[in-house]
């Protein structure tokens, strides 16, 4: 079954809700980057939020999420667009910490001495960046805080990634719930009660809940699904995009690659795809 997300309204349209199943997307990222379990969870949670944030964009708009808490994982970078394409990486994917319970300790891998930032590329060089200090490094809490402080939208963000003993991703998914302007006190109370009684998101994902079922678990019958959208790991890198990077190294450096390696290989940080340049191709990239 493919990964997908749903957009919905709940509690008399006073709550906007997103829920996603992202198992394949996160496994694709895990496999490409060779993530150890805790890094897979940290990157996977961020990719999962990214997919839902992307779905709130229009047309060609894009977002970039940057998380750096000065923990062992370094930076986590995730790009998403409005069409369900998400890509991302962690600067050190070989990180693994767990609590005594065996639960993955994402907060330890990410750290809390740093920021979460979200840059929206609205096209025509129009950018908007919101930034907040990291709270727990557990990702879900950090986005809840981001929405409250940077976007002034009271929200609840729940994300989970479960990793098998062989490091593959068993299940991933999550939700974002947002309080619409004008929501009543009664609705807020209902939402708080619902959130305090539901199973942890990782349990729901482990039990194979679909995005719809996750929202039903929270809102009961008071939810209205508006839209479905497929989501996937996809990188838009191409050989052409690396050409300008090679050109910027200068003729001497290009000549060295020709003399020493008879070519060059550029690796995309986001997807780890290798783009090979022959000596002949490098020759053409020299500035005359
Ligand atoms: Zn790529």
PDB file of C-alpha atoms in Angstrom, residues 22-23 26-27 30 37-48 104 106 159-163 168-173 201-202 205:
ATOM      1  CA  UNK A  22       4.778   7.535   5.749  1.00  0.00           C
ATOM      2  CA  UNK A  23       6.325   4.082   6.189  1.00  0.00           C
ATOM      3  CA  UNK A  26      10.836   6.950   5.688  1.00  0.00           C
ATOM      4  CA  UNK A  27      12.183   3.503   4.755  1.00  0.00           C
ATOM      5  CA  UNK A  30      16.629   5.194   5.823  1.00  0.00           C
ATOM      6  CA  UNK A  37      17.665   3.273  14.192  1.00  0.00           C
ATOM      7  CA  UNK A  38      17.611   6.508  16.225  1.00  0.00           C
ATOM      8  CA  UNK A  39      18.766   8.555  13.239  1.00  0.00           C
ATOM      9  CA  UNK A  40      16.082   6.865  11.130  1.00  0.00           C
ATOM     10  CA  UNK A  41      13.497   7.888  13.728  1.00  0.00           C
ATOM     11  CA  UNK A  42      14.730  11.494  13.938  1.00  0.00           C
ATOM     12  CA  UNK A  43      14.941  11.963  10.169  1.00  0.00           C
ATOM     13  CA  UNK A  44      11.727   9.962   9.664  1.00  0.00           C
ATOM     14  CA  UNK A  45       9.728  12.075  12.108  1.00  0.00           C
ATOM     15  CA  UNK A  46      10.943  15.231  10.364  1.00  0.00           C
ATOM     16  CA  UNK A  47      10.110  13.826   6.912  1.00  0.00           C
ATOM     17  CA  UNK A  48       6.658  12.878   8.205  1.00  0.00           C
ATOM     18  CA  UNK A 104      14.596   5.174  20.667  1.00  0.00           C
ATOM     19  CA  UNK A 106      15.546  10.824  19.541  1.00  0.00           C
ATOM     20  CA  UNK A 159       4.743  11.600  14.880  1.00  0.00           C
ATOM     21  CA  UNK A 160       6.182   8.134  15.253  1.00  0.00           C
ATOM     22  CA  UNK A 161       8.686   5.874  13.505  1.00  0.00           C
ATOM     23  CA  UNK A 162       9.187   2.228  14.449  1.00  0.00           C
ATOM     24  CA  UNK A 163      12.384   0.478  13.447  1.00  0.00           C
ATOM     25  CA  UNK A 168      14.444  -1.281   8.404  1.00  0.00           C
ATOM     26  CA  UNK A 169      11.430   0.914   9.105  1.00  0.00           C
ATOM     27  CA  UNK A 170       8.421  -1.117  10.211  1.00  0.00           C
ATOM     28  CA  UNK A 171       5.961   1.747  10.353  1.00  0.00           C
ATOM     29  CA  UNK A 172       5.867   5.539  10.307  1.00  0.00           C
ATOM     30  CA  UNK A 173       3.181   8.172  10.411  1.00  0.00           C
ATOM     31  CA  UNK A 201       0.880   7.734  18.052  1.00  0.00           C
ATOM     32  CA  UNK A 202       3.624   5.077  17.842  1.00  0.00           C
ATOM     33  CA  UNK A 205       1.115   3.251  13.789  1.00  0.00           C
TER      34      UNK A 205
END
